[in-house]
CSV table of C-alpha atoms in Angstrom, one decimal:
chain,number,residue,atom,x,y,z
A,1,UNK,CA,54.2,-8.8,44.9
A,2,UNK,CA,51.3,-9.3,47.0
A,3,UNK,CA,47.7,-11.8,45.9
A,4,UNK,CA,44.1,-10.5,46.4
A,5,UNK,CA,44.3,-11.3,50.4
A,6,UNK,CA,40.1,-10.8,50.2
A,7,UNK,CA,40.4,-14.8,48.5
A,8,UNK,CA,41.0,-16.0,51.9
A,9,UNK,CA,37.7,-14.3,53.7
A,10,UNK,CA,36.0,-16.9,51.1
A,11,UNK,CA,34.3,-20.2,52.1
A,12,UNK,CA,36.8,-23.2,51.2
A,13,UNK,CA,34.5,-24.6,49.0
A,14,UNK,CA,32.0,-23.9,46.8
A,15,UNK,CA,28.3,-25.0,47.3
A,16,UNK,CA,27.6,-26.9,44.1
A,17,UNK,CA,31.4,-28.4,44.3
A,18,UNK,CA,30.7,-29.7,48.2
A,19,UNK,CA,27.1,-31.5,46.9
A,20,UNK,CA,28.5,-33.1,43.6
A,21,UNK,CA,31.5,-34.5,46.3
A,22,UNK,CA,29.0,-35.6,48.5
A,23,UNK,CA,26.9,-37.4,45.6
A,24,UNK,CA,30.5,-39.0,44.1
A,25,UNK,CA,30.8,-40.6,47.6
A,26,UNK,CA,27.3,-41.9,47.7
A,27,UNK,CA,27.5,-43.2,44.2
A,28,UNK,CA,31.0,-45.2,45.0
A,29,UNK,CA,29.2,-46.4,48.2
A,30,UNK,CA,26.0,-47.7,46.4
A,31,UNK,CA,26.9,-48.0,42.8
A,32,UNK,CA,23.7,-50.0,41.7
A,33,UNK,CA,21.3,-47.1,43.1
A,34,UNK,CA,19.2,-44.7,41.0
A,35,UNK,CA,20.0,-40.9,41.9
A,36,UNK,CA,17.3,-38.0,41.3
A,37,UNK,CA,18.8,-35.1,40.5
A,38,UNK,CA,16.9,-32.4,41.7
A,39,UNK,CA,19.7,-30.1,43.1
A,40,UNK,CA,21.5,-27.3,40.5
A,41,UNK,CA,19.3,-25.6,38.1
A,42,UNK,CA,20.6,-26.9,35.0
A,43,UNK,CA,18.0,-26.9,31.9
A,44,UNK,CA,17.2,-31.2,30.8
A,45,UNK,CA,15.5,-30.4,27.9
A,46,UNK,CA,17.2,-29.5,24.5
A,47,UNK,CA,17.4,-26.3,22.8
A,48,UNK,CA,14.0,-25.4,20.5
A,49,UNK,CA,14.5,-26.6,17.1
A,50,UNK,CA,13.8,-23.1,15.9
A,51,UNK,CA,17.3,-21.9,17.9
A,52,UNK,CA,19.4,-25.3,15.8
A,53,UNK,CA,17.6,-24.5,12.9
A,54,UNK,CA,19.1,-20.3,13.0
A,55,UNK,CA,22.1,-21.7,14.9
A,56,UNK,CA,22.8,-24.4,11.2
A,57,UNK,CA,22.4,-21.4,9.4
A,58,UNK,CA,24.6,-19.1,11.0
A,59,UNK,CA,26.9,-21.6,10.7
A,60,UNK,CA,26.6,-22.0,7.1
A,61,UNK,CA,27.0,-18.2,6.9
A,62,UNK,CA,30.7,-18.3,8.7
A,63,UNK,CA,31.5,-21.3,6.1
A,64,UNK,CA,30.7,-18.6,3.1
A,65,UNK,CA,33.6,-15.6,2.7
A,66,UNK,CA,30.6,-13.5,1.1
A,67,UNK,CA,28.8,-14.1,4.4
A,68,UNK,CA,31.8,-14.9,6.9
A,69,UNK,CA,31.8,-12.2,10.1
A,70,UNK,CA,35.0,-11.9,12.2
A,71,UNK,CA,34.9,-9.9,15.5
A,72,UNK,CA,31.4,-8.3,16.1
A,73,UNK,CA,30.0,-5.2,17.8
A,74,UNK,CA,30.8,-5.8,21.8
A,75,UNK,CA,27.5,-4.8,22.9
A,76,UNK,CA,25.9,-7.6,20.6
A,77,UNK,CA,24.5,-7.7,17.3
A,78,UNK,CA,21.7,-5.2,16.5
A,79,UNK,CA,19.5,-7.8,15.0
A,80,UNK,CA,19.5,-9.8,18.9
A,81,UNK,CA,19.4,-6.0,20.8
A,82,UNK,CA,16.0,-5.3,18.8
A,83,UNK,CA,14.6,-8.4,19.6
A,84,UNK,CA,15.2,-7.9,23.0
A,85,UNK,CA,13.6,-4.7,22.8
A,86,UNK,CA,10.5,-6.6,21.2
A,87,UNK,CA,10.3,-9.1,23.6
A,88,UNK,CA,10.0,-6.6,26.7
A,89,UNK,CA,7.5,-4.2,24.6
A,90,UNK,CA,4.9,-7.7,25.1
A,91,UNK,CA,5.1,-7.1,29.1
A,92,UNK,CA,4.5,-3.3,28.6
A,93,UNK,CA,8.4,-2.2,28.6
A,94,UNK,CA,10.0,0.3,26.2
A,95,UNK,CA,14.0,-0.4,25.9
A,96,UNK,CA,16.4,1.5,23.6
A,97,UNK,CA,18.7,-1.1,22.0
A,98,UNK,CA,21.4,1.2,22.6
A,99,UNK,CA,21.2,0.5,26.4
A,100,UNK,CA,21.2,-3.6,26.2
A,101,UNK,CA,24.3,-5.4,26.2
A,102,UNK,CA,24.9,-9.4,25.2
A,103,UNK,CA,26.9,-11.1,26.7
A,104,UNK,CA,27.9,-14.8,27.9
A,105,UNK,CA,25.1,-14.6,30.6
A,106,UNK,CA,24.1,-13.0,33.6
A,107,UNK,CA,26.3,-14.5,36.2
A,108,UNK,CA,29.0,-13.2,34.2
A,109,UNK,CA,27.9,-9.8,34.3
A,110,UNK,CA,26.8,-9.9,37.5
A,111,UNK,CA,29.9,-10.2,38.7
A,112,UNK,CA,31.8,-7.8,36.2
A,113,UNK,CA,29.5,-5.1,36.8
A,114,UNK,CA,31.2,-4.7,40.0
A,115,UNK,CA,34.3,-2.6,37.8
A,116,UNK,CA,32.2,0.6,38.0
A,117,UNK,CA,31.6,0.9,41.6
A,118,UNK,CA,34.2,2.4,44.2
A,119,UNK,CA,35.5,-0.3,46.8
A,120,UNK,CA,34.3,1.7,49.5
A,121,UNK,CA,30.3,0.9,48.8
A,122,UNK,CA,28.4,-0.6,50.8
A,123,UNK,CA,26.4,-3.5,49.4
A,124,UNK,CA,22.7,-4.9,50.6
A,125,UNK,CA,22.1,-8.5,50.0
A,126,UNK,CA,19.4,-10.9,51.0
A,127,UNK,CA,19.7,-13.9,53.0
A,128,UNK,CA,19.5,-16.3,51.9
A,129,UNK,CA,21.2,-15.5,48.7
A,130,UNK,CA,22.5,-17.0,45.3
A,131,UNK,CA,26.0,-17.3,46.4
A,132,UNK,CA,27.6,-15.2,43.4
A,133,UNK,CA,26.6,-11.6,44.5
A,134,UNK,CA,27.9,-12.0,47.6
A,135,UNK,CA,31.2,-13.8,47.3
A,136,UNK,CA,31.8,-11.2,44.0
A,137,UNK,CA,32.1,-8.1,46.6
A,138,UNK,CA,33.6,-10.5,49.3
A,139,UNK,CA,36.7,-10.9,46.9
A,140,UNK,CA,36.4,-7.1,46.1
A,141,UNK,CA,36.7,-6.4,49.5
A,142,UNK,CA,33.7,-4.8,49.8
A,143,UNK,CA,31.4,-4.4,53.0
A,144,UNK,CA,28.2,-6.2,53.0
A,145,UNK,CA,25.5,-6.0,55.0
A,146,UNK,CA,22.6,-8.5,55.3
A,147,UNK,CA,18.8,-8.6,54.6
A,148,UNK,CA,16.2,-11.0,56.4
A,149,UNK,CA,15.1,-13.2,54.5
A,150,UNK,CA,12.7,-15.4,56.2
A,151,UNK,CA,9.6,-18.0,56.6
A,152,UNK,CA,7.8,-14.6,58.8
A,153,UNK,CA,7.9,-12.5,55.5
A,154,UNK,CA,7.7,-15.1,53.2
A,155,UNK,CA,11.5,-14.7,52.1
A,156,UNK,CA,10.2,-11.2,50.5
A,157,UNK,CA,12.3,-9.1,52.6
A,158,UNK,CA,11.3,-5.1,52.2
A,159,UNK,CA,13.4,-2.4,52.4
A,160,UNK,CA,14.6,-1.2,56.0
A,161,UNK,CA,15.2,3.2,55.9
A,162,UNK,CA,17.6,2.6,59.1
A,163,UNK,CA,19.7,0.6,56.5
A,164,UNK,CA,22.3,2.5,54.1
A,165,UNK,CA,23.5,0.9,50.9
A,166,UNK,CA,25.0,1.8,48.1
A,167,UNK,CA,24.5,-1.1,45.8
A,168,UNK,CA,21.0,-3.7,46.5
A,169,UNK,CA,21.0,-6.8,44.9
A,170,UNK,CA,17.6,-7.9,44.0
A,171,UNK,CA,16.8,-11.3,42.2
A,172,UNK,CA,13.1,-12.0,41.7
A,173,UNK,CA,11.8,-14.5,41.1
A,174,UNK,CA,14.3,-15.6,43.4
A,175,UNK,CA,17.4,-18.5,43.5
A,176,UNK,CA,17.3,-19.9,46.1
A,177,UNK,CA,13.5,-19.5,47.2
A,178,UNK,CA,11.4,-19.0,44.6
A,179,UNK,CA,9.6,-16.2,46.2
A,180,UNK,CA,8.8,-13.3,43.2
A,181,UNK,CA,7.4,-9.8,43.9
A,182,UNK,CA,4.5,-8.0,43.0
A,183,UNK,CA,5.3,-4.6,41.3
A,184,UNK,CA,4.1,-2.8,44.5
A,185,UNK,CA,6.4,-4.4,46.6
A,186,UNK,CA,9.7,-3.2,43.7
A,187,UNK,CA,8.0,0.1,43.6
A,188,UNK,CA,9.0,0.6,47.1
A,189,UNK,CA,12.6,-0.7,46.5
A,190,UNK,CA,12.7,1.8,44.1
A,191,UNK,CA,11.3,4.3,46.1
A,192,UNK,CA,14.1,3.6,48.5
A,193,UNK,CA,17.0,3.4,45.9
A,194,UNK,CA,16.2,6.7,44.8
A,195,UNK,CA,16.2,8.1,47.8
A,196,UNK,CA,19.2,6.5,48.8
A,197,UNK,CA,20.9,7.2,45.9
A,198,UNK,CA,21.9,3.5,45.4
A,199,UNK,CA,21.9,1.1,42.7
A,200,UNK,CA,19.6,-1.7,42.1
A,201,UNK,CA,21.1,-5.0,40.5
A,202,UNK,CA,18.3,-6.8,39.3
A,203,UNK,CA,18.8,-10.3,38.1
A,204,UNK,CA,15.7,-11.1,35.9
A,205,UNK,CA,16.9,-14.7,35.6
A,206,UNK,CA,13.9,-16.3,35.5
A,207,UNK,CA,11.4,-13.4,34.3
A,208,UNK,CA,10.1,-16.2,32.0
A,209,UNK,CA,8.4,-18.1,34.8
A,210,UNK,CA,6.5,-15.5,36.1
A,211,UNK,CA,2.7,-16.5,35.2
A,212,UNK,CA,0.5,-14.8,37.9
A,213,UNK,CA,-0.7,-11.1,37.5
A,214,UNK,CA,0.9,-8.3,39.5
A,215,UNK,CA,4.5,-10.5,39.8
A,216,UNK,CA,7.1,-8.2,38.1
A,217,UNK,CA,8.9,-9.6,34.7
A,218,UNK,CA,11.3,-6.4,35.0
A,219,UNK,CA,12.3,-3.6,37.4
A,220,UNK,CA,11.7,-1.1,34.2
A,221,UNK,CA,8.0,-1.9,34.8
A,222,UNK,CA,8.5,0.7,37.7
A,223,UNK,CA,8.3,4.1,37.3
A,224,UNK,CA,11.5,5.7,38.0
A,225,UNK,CA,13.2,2.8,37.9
A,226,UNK,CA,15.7,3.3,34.7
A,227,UNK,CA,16.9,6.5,36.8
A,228,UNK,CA,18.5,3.6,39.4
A,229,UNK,CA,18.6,0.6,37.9
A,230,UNK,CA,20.6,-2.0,36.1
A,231,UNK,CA,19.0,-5.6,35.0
A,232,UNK,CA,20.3,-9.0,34.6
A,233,UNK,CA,19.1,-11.4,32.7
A,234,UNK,CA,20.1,-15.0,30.8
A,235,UNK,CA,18.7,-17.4,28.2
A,236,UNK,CA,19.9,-20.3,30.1
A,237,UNK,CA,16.6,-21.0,32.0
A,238,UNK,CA,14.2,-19.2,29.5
A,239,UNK,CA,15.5,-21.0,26.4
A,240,UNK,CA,18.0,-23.7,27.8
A,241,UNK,CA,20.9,-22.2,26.7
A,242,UNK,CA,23.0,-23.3,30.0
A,243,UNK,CA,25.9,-25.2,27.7
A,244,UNK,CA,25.1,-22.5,24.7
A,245,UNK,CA,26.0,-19.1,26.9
A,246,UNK,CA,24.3,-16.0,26.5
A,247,UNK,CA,22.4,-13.2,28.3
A,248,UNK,CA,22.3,-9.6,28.1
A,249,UNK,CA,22.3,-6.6,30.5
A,250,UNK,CA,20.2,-3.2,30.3
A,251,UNK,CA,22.0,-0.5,31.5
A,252,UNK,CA,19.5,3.1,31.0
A,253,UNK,CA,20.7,6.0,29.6
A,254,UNK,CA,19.0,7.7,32.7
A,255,UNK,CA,21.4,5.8,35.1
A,256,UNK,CA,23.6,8.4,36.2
A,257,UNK,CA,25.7,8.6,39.5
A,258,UNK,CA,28.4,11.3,40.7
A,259,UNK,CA,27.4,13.0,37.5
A,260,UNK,CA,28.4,10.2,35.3
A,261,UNK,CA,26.4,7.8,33.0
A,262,UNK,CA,27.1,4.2,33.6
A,263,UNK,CA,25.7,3.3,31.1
A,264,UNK,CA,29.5,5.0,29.0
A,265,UNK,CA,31.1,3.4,32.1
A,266,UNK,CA,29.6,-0.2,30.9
A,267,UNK,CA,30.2,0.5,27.0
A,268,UNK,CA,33.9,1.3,27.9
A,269,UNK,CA,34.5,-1.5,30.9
A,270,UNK,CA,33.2,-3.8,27.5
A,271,UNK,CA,34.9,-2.6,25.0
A,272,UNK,CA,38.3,-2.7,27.1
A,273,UNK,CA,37.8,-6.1,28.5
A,274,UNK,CA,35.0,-8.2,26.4
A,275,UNK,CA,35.1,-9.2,22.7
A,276,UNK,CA,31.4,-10.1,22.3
A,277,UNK,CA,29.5,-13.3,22.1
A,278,UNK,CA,29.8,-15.4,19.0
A,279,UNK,CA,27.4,-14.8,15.8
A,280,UNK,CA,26.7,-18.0,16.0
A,281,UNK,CA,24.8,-18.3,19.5
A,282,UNK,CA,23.4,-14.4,19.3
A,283,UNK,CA,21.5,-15.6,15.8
A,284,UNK,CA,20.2,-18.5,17.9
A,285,UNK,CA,19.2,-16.2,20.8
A,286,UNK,CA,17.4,-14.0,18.6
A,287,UNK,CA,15.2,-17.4,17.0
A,288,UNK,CA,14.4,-17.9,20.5
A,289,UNK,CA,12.5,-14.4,19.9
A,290,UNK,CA,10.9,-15.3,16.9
A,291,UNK,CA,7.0,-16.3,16.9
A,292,UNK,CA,8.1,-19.9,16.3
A,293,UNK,CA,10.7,-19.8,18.9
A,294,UNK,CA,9.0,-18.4,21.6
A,295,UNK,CA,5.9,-20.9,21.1
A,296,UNK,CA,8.5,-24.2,21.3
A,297,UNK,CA,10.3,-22.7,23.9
A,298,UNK,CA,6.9,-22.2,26.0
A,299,UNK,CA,6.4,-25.8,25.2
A,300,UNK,CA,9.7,-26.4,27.5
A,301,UNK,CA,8.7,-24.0,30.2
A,302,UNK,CA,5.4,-25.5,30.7
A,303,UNK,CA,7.2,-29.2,31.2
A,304,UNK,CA,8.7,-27.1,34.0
A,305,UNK,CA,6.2,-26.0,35.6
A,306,UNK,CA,4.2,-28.8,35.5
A,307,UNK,CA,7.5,-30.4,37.4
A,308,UNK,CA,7.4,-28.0,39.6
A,309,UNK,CA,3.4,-28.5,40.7
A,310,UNK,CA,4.3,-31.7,41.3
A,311,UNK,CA,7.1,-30.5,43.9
A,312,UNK,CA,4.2,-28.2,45.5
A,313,UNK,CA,1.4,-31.0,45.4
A,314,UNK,CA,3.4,-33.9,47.4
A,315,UNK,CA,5.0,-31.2,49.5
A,316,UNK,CA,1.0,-29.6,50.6
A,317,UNK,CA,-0.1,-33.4,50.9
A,318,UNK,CA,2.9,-33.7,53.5
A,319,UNK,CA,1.6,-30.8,55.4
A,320,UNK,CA,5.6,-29.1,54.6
A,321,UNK,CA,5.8,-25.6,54.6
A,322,UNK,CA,7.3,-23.9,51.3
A,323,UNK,CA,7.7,-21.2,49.2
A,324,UNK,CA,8.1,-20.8,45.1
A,325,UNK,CA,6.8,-23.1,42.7
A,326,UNK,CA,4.2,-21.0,41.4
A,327,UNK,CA,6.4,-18.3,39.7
A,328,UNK,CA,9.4,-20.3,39.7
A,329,UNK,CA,11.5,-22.8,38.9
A,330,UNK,CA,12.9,-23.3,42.5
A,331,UNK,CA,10.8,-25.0,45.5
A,332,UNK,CA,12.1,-24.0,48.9
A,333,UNK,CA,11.1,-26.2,51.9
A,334,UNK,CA,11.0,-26.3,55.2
A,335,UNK,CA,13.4,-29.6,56.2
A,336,UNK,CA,11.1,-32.0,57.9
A,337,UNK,CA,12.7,-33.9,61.0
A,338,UNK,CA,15.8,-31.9,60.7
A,339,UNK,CA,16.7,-28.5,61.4
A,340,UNK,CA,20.5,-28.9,59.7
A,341,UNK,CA,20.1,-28.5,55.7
A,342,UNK,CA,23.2,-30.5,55.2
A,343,UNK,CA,21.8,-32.9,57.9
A,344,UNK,CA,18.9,-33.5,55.6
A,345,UNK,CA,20.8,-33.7,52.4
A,346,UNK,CA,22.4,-36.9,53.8
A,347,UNK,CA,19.0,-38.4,55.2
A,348,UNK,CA,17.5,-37.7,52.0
A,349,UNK,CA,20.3,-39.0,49.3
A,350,UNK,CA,21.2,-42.1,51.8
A,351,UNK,CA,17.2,-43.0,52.0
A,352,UNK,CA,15.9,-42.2,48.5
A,353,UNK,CA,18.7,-41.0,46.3
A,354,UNK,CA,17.1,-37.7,45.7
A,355,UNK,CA,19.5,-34.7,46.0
A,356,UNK,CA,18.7,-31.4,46.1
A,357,UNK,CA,20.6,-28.3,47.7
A,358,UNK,CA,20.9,-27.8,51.9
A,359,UNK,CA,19.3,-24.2,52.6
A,360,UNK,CA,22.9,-23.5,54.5
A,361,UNK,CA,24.5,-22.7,51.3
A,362,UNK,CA,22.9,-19.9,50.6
A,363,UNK,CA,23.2,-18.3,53.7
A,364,UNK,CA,22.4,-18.1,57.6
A,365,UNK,CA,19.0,-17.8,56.9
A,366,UNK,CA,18.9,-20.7,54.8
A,367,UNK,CA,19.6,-23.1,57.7
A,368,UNK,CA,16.8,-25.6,57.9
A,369,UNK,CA,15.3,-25.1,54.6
A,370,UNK,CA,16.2,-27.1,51.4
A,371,UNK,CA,15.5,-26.3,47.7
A,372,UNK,CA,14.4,-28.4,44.8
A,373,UNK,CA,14.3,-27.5,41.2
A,374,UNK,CA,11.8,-28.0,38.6
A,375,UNK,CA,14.7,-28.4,35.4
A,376,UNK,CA,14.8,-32.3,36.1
A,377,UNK,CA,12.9,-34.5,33.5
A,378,UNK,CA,9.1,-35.3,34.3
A,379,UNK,CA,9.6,-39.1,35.1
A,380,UNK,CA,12.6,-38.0,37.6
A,381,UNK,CA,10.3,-35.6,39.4
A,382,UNK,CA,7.6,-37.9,39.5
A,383,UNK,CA,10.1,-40.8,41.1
A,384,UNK,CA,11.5,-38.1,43.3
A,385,UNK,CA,8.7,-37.1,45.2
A,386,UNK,CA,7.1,-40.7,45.5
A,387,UNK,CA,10.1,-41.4,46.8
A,388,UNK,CA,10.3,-38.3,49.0
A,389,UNK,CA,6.3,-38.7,50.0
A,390,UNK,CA,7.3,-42.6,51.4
A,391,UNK,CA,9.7,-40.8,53.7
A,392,UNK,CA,8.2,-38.6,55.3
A,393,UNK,CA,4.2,-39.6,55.1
């Protein structure tokens, strides 16, 4: 027998698994010091009592044998799909229920949607990037090839016609930067997609951020865009559900490629090889829909971004070049003093205890930049960047 030889091609160690090693060692070093940590974008604040409250019920409901529910419908439960379809009607979006699919969230997805694309594409990425799209086609054995991303455009690369692809990954707002773009900018991804006769995957992660007008929420809110166009998106940033798991992907029934809708291929890939998300977390995902649910979970967001103005204010009083913040849950600096991310990760854990993720592990482009997130508690942020501000005043 032989293994999956494309393993290899991968980097030894994973980004997150490197910094928590690297935090273990510090903490055994100095045992009595505080750390801030401001590095992976995991959710601090609990779920919206709205989401226990439909959660305690649906629990109630499995206890009951008139109410009990075994296996459900792959693509998720029709009461979460048409809530779904409600919420993206409020940015000016019509969805068919039939084209969304739950599932256990998007990085999931993003990496299993991979299963209806040939080996032989090509893939565009960004860089820097969010590590998963591109180690998912390094293990496929696909060919990438890389987009700049960088300070000069803002880490907003645009499309390049001297470029072929077969498959772009898009993720806007964006992880790591924070960058977002404006619908103009996506209409002439879309424009180029189409003529390319790629596919987009758009991961709409953190859509909930998005506050200024003219920032995209969704692809779909480009014309043409459902004819080349599959969208990501997760509940674990909009409504904390990073230990709960859920998301959902919209796949068009306009998507067609070779002659073939992939939106079928997706059904059947699901049906063969995914047995749903429980009752239990979709009837909390829908709460987080509700009137009530959406109000407490704005409550959250807004701690957020509050955290992350913070980030942006000591960083412009520093005179430190960044991006994101405004959109986004990420902050993406410009390491002062150092031009090595992990470099600066040391210098900044040894002198304040504040970690955060080096800019290098999301890519050649991220080298000398560093990103902090906004999902820490208020008083931690606050510490953080006195801290930080001491440092480097």
């Amino acid at each position: 027998m032989n293994i999956n030889k494309n393993y290899a091609k991968l980097k030894e160690n994973y980004l997150f698994s490197e910094i928590s090693q690297r935090v273990k060692t510090y903490s055994e070093k100095y045992p009595d010091r505080e750390i801030l940590k401001m590095g992976i974008g995991d959710v601090t604040l609990p779920l919206a009592p709205t989401v226990i409250e439909a959660m305690r019920s649906a629990v109630e409901e499995m206890g009951d044998a008139d109410t009990f529910r075994g296996y459900g419908p792959e693509q998720g439960y029709p009461f979460l799909r048409e809530s779904i379809c409600e919420y993206y009607r409020s940015f000016g979006v019509s969805l068919d229920a039939d084209e969304i699919f739950v599932s256990d969230g998007a990085k999931s997805d993003l990496g299993n949607i991979l299963d209806l694309f040939d080996q032989n594409n090509t893939v565009l990425i960004p860089d820097p990037v969010y590590p998963v799209y591109a180690d998912t086609n390094i293990m496929a054995g696909r060919k990438i090839i890389y987009l700049s991303a960088n300070e000069s455009n803002g880490f907003l690369p645009m499309p390049e016609e001297k470029m072929r692809a077969d498959i772009i990954y898009i993720c806007s707002p964006n992880n790591p930067t924070g960058a977002a773009y404006s619908t103009e900018q996506l209409k002439e991804w879309v424009h180029y997609a189409q003529k390319q006769g790629a596919v987009i995957l758009y991961d709409a992660a953190y859509e909930s951020f998005v506050g200024e007008q003219g920032i995209a929420r969704s692809i779909y809110q480009i014309e043409e865009a459902k004819e080349c166009a599959i969208e990501f998106c997760s509940f674990s940033k909009t409504a904390g559900f990073t230990g709960t798991r859920c998301g959902y992907t919209v796949v068009p029934f306009a998507l067609k490629r070779c002659g073939v809708s992939l939106r079928s291929m997706w059904l059947r890939r699901q049906t063969t090889k995914f047995n749903g998300v429980s009752f239990i977390v979709q009837r909390g995902a829908a709460a987080a829909f509700s009137e009530k649910g959406r109000k407490q979970i704005s409550e959250n967001l807004s701690v957020y971004r509050d955290n992350a103005q913070i980030i942006c204010n000591a960083l412009r009083k520093l005179g430190i070049w960044y991006t994101g913040g405004e959109n986004s849950p990420y902050v993406w600096l410009k390491c002062p003093m150092f031009s090595d991310s992990f470099m600066f990760f040391d210098y900044l854990l040894e002198k304040s205890g504040i970690v955060g993720t080096p800019g290098s592990g999301f890519g050649k482009n991220g080298e000398g930049f560093f990103r902090l997130t906004a999902f820490a508690d208020k008083n931690t942020v606050q510490r953080a960047m006195e801290k930080f501000t001491k440092i480097f005043v």
